[in-house]
mmCIF file of C-alpha atoms and ligand atoms in Angstrom:
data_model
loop_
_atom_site.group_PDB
_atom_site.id
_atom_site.type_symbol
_atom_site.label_atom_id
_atom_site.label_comp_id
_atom_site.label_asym_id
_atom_site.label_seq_id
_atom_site.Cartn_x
_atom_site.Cartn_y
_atom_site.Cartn_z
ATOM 1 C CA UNK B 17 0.000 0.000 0.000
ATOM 2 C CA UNK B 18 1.337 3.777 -0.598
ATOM 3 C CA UNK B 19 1.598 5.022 2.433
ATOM 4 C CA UNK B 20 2.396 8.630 1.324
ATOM 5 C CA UNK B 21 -1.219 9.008 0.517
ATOM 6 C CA UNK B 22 -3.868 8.931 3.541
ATOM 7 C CA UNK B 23 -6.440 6.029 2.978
ATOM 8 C CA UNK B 24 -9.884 6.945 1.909
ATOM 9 C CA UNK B 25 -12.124 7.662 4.524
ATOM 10 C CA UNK B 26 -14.345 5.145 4.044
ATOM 11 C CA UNK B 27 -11.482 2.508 4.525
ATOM 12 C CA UNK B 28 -10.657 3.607 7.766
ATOM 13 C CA UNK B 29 -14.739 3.194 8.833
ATOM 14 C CA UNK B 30 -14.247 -0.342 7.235
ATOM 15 C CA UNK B 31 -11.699 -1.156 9.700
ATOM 16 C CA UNK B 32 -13.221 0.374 12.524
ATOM 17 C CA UNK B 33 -16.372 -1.906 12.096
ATOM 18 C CA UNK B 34 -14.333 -4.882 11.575
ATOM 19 C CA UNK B 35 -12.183 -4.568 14.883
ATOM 20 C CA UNK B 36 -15.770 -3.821 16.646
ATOM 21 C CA UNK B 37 -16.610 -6.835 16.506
ATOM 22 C CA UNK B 38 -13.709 -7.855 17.992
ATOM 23 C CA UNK B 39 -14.430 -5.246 20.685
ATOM 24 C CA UNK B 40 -11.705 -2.864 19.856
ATOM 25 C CA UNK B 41 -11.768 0.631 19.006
ATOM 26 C CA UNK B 42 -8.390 2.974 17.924
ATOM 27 C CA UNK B 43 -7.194 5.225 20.196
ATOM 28 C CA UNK B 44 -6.215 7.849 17.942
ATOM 29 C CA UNK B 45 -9.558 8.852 17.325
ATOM 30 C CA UNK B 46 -10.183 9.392 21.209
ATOM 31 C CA UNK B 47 -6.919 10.075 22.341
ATOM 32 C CA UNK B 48 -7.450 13.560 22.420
ATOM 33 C CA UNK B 49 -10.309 13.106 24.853
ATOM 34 C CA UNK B 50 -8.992 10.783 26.963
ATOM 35 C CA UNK B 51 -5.636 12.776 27.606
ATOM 36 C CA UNK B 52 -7.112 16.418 27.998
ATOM 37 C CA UNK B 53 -4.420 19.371 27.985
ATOM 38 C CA UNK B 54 -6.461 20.602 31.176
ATOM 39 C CA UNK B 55 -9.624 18.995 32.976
ATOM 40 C CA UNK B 56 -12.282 19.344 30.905
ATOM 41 C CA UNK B 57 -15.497 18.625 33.155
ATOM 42 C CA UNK B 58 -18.813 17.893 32.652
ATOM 43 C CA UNK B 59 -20.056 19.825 35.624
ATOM 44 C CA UNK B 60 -21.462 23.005 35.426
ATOM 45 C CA UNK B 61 -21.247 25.823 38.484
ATOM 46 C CA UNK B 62 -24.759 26.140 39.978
ATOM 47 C CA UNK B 63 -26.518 27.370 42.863
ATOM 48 C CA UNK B 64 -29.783 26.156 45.345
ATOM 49 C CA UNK B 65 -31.410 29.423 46.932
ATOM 50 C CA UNK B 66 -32.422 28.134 49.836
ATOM 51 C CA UNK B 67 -35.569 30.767 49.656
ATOM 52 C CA UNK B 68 -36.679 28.968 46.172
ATOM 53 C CA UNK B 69 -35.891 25.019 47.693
ATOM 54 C CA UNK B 70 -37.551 25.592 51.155
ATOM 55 C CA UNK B 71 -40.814 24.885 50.487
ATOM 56 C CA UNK B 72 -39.881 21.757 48.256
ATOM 57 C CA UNK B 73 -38.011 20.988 51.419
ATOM 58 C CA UNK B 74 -41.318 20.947 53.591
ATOM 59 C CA UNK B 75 -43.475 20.018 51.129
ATOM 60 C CA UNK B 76 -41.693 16.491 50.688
ATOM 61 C CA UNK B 77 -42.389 16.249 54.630
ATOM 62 C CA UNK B 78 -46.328 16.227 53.711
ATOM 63 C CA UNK B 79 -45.091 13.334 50.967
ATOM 64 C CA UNK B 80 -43.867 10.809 52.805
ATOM 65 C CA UNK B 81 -42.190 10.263 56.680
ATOM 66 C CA UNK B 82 -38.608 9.714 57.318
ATOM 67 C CA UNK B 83 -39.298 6.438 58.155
ATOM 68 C CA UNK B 84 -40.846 4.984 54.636
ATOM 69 C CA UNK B 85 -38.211 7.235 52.602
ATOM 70 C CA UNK B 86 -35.338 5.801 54.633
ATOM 71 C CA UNK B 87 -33.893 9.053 54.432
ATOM 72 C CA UNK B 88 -35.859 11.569 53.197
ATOM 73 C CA UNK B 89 -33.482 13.944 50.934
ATOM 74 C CA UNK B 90 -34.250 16.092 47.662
ATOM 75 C CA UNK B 91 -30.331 15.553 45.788
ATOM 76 C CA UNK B 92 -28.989 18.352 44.450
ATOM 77 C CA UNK B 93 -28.145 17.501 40.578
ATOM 78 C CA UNK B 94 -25.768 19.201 39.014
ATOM 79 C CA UNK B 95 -27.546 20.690 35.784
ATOM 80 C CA UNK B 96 -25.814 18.785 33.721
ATOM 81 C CA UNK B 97 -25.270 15.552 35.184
ATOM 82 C CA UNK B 98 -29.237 15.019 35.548
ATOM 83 C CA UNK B 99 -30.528 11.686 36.517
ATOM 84 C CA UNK B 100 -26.976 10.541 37.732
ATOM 85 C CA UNK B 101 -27.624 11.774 41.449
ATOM 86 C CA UNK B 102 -24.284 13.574 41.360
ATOM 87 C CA UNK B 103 -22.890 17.556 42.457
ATOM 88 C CA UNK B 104 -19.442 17.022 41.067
ATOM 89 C CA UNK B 105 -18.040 13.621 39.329
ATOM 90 C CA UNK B 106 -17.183 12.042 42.416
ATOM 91 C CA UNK B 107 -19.200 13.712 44.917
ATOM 92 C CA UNK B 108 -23.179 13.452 46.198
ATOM 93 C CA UNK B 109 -24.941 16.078 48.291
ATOM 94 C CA UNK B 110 -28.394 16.546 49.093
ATOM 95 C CA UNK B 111 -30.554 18.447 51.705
ATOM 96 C CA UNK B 112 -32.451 16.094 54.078
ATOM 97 C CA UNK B 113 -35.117 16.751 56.626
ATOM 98 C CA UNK B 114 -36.434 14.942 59.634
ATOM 99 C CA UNK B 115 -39.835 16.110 61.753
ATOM 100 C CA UNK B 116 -40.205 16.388 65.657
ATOM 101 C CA UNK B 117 -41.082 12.717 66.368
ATOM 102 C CA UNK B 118 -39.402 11.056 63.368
ATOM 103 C CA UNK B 119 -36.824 8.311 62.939
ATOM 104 C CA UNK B 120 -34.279 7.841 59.872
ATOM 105 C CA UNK B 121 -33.599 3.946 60.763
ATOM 106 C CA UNK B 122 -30.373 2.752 61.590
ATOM 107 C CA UNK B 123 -28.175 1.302 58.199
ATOM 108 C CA UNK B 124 -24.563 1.183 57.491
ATOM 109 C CA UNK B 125 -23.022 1.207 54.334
ATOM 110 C CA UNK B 126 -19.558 1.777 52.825
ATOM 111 C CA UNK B 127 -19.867 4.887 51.773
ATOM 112 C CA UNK B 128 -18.724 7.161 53.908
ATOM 113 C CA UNK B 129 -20.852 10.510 54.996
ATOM 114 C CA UNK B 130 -20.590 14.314 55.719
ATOM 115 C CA UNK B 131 -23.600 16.049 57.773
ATOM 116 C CA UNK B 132 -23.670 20.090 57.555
ATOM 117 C CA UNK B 133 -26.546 21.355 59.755
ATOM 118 C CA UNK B 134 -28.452 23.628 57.800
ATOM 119 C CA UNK B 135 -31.857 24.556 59.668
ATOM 120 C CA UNK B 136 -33.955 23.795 62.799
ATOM 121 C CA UNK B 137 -32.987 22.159 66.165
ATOM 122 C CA UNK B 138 -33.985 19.340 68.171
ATOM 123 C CA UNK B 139 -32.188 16.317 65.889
ATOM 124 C CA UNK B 140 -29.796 13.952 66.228
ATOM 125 C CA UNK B 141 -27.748 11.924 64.702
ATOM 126 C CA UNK B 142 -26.081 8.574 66.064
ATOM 127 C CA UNK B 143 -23.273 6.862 65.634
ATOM 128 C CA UNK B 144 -21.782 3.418 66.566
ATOM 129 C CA UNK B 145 -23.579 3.700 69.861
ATOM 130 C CA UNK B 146 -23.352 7.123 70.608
ATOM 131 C CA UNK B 147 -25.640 9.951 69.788
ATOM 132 C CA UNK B 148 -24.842 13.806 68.994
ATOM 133 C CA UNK B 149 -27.008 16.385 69.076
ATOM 134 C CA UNK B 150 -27.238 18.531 65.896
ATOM 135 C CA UNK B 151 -27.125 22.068 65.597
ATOM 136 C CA UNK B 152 -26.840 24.540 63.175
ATOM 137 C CA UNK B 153 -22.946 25.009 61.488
ATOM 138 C CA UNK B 154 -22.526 21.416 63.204
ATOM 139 C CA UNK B 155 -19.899 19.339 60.641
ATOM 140 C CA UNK B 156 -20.594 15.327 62.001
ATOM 141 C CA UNK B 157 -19.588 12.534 60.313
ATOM 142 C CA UNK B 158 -20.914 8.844 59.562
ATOM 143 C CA UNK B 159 -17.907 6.930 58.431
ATOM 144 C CA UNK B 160 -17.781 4.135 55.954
ATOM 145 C CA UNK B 161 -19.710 1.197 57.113
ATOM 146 C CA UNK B 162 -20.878 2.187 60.649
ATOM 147 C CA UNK B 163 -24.528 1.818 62.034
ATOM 148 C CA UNK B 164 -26.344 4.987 61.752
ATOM 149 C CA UNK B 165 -29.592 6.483 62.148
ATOM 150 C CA UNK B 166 -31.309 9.974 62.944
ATOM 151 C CA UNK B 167 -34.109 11.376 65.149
ATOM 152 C CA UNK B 168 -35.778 14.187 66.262
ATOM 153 C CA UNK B 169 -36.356 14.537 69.575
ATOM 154 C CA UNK B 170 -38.023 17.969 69.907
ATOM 155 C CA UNK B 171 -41.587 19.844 68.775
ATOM 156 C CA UNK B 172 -42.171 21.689 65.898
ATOM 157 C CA UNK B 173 -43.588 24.844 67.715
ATOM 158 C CA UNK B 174 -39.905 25.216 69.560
ATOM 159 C CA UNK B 175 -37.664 23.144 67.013
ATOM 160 C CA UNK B 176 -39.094 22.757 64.054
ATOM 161 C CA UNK B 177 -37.974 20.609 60.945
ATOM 162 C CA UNK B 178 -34.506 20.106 60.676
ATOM 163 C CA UNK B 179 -32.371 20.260 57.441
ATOM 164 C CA UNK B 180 -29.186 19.093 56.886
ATOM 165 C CA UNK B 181 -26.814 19.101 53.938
ATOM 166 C CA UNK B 182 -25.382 15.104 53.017
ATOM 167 C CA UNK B 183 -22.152 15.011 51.701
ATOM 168 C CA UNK B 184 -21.222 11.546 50.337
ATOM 169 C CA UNK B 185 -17.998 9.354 48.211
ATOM 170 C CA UNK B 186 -21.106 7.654 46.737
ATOM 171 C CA UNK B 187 -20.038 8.166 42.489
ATOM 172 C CA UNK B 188 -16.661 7.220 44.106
ATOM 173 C CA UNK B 189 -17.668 3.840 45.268
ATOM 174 C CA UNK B 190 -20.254 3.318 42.568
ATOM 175 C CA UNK B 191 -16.946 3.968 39.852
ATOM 176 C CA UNK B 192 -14.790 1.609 42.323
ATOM 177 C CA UNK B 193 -18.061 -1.254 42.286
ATOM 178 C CA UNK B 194 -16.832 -1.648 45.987
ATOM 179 C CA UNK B 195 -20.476 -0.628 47.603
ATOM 180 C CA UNK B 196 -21.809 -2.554 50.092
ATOM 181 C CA UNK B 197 -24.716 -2.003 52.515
ATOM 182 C CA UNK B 198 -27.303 -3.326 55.503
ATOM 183 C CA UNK B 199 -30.270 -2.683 56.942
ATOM 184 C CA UNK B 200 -30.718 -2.790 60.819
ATOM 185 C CA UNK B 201 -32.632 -4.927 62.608
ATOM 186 C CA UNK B 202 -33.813 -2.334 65.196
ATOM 187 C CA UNK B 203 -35.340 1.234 63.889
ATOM 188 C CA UNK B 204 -32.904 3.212 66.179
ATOM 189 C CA UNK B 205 -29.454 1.081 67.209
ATOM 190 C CA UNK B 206 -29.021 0.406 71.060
ATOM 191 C CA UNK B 207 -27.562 3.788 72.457
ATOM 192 C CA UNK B 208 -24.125 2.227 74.615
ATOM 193 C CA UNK B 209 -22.175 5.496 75.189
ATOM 194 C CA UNK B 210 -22.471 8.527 76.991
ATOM 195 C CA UNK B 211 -23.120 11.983 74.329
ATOM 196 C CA UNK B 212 -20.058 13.831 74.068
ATOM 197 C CA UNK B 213 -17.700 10.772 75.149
ATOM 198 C CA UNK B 214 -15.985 10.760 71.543
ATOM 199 C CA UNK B 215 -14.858 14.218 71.475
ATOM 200 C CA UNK B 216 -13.900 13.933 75.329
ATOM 201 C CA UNK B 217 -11.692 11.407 74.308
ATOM 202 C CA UNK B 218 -10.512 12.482 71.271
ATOM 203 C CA UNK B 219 -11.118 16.311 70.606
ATOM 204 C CA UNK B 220 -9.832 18.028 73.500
ATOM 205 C CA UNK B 221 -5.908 18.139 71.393
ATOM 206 C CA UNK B 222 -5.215 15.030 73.539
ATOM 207 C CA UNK B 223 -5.979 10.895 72.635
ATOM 208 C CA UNK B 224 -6.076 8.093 74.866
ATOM 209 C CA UNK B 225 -2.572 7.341 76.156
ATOM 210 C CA UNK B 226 -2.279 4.127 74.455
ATOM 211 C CA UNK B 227 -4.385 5.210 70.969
ATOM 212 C CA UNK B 228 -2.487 4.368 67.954
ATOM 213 C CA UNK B 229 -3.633 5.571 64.825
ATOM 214 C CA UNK B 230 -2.849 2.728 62.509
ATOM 215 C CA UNK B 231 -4.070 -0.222 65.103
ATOM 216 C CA UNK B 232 -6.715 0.934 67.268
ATOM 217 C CA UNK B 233 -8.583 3.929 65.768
ATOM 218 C CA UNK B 234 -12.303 2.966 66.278
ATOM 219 C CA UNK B 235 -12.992 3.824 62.652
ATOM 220 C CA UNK B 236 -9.719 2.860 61.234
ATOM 221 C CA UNK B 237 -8.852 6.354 58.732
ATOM 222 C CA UNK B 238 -11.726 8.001 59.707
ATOM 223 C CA UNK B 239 -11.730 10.655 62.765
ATOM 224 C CA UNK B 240 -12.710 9.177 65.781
ATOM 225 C CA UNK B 241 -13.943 12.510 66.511
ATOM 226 C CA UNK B 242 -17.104 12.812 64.789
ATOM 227 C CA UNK B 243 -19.232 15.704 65.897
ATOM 228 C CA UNK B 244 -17.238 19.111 65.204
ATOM 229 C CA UNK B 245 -19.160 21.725 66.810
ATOM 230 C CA UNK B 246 -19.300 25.432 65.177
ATOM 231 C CA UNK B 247 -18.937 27.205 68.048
ATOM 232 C CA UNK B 248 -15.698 26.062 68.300
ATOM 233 C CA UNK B 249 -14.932 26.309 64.312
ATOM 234 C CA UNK B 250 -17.058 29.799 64.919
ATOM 235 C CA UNK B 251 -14.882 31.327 67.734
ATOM 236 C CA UNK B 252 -11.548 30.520 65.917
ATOM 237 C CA UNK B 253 -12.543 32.150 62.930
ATOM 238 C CA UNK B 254 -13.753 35.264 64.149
ATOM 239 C CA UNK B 255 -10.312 35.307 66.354
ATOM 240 C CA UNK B 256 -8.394 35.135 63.729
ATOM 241 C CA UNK B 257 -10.051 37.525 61.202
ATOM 242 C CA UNK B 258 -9.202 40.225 63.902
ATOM 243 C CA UNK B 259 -5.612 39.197 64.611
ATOM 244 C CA UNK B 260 -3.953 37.141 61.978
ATOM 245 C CA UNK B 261 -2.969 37.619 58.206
ATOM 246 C CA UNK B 262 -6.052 37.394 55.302
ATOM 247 C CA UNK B 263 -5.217 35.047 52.861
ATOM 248 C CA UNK B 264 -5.751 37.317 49.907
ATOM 249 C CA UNK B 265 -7.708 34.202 47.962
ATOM 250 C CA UNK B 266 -9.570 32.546 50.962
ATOM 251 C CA UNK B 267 -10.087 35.051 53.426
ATOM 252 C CA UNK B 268 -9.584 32.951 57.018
ATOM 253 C CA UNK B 269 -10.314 29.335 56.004
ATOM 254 C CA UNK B 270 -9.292 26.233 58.016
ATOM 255 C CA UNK B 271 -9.401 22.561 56.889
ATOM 256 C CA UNK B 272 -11.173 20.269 59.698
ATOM 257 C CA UNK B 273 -8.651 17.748 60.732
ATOM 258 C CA UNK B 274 -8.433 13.927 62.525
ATOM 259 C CA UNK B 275 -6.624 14.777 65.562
ATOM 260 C CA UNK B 276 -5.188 10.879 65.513
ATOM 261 C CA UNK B 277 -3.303 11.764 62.139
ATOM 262 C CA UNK B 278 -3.114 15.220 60.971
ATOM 263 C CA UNK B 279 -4.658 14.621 57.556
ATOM 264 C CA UNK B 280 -8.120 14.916 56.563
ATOM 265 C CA UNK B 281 -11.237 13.602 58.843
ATOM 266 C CA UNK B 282 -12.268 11.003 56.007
ATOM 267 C CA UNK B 283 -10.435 8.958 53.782
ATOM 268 C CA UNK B 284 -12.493 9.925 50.771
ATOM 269 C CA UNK B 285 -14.105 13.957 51.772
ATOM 270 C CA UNK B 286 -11.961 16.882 52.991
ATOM 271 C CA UNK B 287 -14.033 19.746 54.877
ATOM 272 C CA UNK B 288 -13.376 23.668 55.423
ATOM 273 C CA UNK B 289 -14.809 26.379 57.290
ATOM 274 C CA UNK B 290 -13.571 29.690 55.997
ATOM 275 C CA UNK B 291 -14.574 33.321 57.050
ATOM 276 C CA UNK B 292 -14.715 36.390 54.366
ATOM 277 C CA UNK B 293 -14.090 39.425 56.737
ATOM 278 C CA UNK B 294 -16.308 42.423 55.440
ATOM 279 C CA UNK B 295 -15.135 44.079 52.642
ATOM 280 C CA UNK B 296 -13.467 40.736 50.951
ATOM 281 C CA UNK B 297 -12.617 40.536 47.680
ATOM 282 C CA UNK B 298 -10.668 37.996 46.708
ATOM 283 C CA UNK B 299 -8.510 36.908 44.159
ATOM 284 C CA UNK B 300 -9.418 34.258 41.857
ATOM 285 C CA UNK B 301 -8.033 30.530 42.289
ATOM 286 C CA UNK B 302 -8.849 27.333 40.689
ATOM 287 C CA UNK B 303 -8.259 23.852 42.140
ATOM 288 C CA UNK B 304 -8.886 20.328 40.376
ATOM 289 C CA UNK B 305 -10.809 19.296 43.182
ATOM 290 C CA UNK B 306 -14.606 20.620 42.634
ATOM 291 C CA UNK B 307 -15.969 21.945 46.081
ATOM 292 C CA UNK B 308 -19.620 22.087 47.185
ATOM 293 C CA UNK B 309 -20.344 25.024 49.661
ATOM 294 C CA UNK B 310 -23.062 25.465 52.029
ATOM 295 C CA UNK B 311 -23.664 29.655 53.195
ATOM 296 C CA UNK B 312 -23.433 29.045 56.891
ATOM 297 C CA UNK B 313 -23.993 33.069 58.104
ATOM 298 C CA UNK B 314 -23.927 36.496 55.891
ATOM 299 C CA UNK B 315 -23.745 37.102 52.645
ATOM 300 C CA UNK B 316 -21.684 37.633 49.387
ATOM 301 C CA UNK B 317 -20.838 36.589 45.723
ATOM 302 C CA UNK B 318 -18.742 33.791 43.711
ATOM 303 C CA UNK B 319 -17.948 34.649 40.187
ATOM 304 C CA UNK B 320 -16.983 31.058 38.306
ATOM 305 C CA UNK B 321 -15.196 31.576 34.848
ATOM 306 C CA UNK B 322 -14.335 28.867 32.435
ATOM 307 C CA UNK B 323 -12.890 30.262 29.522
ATOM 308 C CA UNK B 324 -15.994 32.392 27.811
ATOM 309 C CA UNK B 325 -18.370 31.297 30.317
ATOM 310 C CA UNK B 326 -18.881 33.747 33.323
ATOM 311 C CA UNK B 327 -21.233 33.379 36.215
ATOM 312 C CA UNK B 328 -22.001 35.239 39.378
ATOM 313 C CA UNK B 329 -24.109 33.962 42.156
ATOM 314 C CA UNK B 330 -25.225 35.859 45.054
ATOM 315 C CA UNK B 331 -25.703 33.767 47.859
ATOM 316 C CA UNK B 332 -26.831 34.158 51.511
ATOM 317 C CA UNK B 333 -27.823 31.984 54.673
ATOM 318 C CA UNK B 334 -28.784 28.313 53.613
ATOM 319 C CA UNK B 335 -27.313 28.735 50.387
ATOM 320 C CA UNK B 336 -25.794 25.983 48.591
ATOM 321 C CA UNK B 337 -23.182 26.474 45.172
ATOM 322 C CA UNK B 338 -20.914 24.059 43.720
ATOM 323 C CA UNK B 339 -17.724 25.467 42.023
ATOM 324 C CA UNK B 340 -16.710 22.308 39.770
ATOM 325 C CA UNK B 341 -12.851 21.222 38.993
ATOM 326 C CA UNK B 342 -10.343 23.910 37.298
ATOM 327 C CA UNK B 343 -13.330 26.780 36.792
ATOM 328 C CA UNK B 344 -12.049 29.921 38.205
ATOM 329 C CA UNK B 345 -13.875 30.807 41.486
ATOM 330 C CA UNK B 346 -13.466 34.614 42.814
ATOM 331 C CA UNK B 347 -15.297 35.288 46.549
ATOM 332 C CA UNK B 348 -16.401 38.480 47.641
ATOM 333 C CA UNK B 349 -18.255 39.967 50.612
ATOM 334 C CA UNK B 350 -19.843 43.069 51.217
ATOM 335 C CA UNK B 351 -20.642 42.246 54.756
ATOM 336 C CA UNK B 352 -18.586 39.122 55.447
ATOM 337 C CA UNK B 353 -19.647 35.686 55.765
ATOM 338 C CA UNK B 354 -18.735 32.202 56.640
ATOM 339 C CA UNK B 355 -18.808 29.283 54.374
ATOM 340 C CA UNK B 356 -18.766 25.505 54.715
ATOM 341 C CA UNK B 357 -17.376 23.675 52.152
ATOM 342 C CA UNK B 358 -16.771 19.764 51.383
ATOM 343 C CA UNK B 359 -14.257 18.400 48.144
ATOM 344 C CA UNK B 360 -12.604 14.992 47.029
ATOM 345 C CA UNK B 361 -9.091 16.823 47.562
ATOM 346 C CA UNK B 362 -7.846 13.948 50.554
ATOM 347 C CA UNK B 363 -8.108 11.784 46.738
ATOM 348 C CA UNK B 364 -6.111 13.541 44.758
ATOM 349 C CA UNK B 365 -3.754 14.097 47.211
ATOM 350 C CA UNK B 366 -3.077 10.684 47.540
ATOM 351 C CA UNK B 367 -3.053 10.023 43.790
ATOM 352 C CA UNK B 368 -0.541 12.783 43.691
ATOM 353 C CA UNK B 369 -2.420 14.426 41.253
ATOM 354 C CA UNK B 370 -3.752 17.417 43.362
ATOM 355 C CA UNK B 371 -3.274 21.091 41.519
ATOM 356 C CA UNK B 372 -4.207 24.395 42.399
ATOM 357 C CA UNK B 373 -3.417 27.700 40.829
ATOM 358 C CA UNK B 374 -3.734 31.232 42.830
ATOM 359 C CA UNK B 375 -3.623 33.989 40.262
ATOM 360 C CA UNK B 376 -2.817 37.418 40.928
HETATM 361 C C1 LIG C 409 -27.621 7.847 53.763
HETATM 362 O O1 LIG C 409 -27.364 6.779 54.509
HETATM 363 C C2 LIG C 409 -27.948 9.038 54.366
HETATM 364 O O2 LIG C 409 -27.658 8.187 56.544
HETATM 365 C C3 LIG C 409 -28.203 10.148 53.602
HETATM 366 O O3 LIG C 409 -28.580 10.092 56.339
HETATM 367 C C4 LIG C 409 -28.121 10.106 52.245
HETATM 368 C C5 LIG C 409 -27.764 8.822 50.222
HETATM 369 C C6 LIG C 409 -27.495 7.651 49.614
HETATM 370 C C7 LIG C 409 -27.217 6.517 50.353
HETATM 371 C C8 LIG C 409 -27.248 6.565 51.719
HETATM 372 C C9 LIG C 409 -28.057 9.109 55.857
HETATM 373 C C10 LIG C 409 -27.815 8.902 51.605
HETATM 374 C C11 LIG C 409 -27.554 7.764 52.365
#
């Protein structure tokens, strides 16, 4: 054959069809594609007012009860990753809500799973045998393949519904095939601990004298510490936005930590709390890990870019927005704020393949 001249299109189709059957396909025709220059996601910056959601929110309580849903949670889709129950590639959130009275029953599954409490008092969530009360800016955690279930405990005239933001690894686990779950045999597990013994034992910057990290940590990577109050995460903000140094990108932001190892409180999820001191405007950053942020108190803006593409979202209490991988995210506050804020980062860390770029 001459191989100075390029085959005739329809040659190269011939061969394509013939190796399909073989199931084979070339690479050079996807190669581009598979091997971006730059991520290249799907996902598409969006935002849930909590205003335009909150009555979805209640109405689903006049639906159905906590009990028959299992959990009962509206999922926030990213626009265009409908039907897939996904925020970001590897991440799921959605906003849950449990009425005075109600039970979530006790499961565990492999998955591992953030709580952010959004709205309402009076819940709670437990945990291998130990319960924690939930309250607003509360960051708790279910790690992967513990018993768990949820109540409410108080009335709707001085609690009312609760709401809380879930943060799970599911995509992660579904793209792994390594899920497993189980159902309880009793609605709400056997409580066996005292509340507050966890972070007794393992929050006050001090761990059992014989605790070692890689042998007896009750949930192996996991924190053993799995409540994280906001008035703590609260007060060290606001004492540092007075007396320490703004990051120019992030304001004050922290990273929540397991105090056995230094590194992130699950395996799969890393968490932040940042605060925007009034006046913020910050530079813009981009990071390959895609973050989902709930609007814990005040108010400001977000402007995501992707090359043309340019959004701005105002957001305030309640609200949630999802800056995906390698968009450029700029913050701002008028007033100042804080933010929560959940990403697959501990993942990419590991894989070595973490990036993040702070422009000027
Ligand atoms: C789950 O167990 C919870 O325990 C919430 O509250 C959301 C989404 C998918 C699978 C399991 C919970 C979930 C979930």
């Amino acid at each position: 054959m001459d191989m100075t001249l390029p085959p005739p299109p329809a040659a190269r189709k011939a061969f394509y069809d013939a190796i399909s059957t073989q199931h084979m396909t070339p690479l050079w025709e996807v190669l581009h594609a598979l091997v971006p220059k730059a991520p290249n996601t799907h996902c598409q910056p969006a935002l849930w007012k909590y205003a335009d959601i909150h009555p979805y929110l209640m109405q689903s309580g006049e639906l159905i009860t906590a009990e028959e849903a299992v959990r009962r949670v509206l999922i926030l889709e990213n626009p265009a990753l409908r039907g897939q129950s996904r925020i970001t590639q590897s991440l799921y959130a959605g906003l849950q809500v449990i009425l005075p009275g109600e039970v979530a029953p006790s499961h565990r599954h492999t998955q591992s799973a953030l709580r952010f409490v959004v709205d309402g008092h009076g819940a709670y969530t437990a945990v291998d045998g130990e319960r924690t009360q939930m309250k607003p800016g509360d960051f708790i955690i279910t790690p992967s393949w513990t018993w768990h279930d949820h109540g409410h405990d108080g009335t709707m005239e001085a609690d009312g519904p609760v709401v809380w933001l879930d943060g799970l690894d599911i995509p992660m686990l579904q793209f792994f095939d390594a899920g497993f779950a189980e159902n309880g045999t009793a609605k709400s597990q056997p409580v066996t601990k005292p509340e507050g013994v966890s972070f007794q034992r393992y929050g006050a910057n001090m761990l059992p004298v014989r605790f070692d990290a890689q042998r007896n940590a009750p949930f192996g990577p996991t924190s053993p510490v799995f409540s994280y109050p906001y008035d703590r995460t609260r007060e060290a903000l606001h004492q540092l936005e007075t007396h320490d140094e703004i990051d120019a990108w992030d304001g004050v932001k922290l990273r929540y930590v397991n105090p056995a190892t230094g590194g992130y409180p699950m395996p799969t999820m890393a968490t932040f709390m940042q605060r925007l001191p009034a006046g913020f405007q910050g530079k813009p950053y981009r990071q390959t890990d895609g973050a989902v942020f709930s609007v814990v108190e005040g108010s400001g803006s977000v402007t995501i870019t992707r090359g043309e593409a340019v959004q701005t979202f105002d957001f305030g209490p309640r609200d949630h927005f999802v800056i995906p991988s390698w968009h450029t995210a700029q913050l701002r506050s008028p007033s100042g704020c804080v933010l929560f804020s959940f990403s697959d980062r501990p993942v990419h860390q590991a894989l070595g393949i973490h990036r993040e770029e702070r422009l000027p």
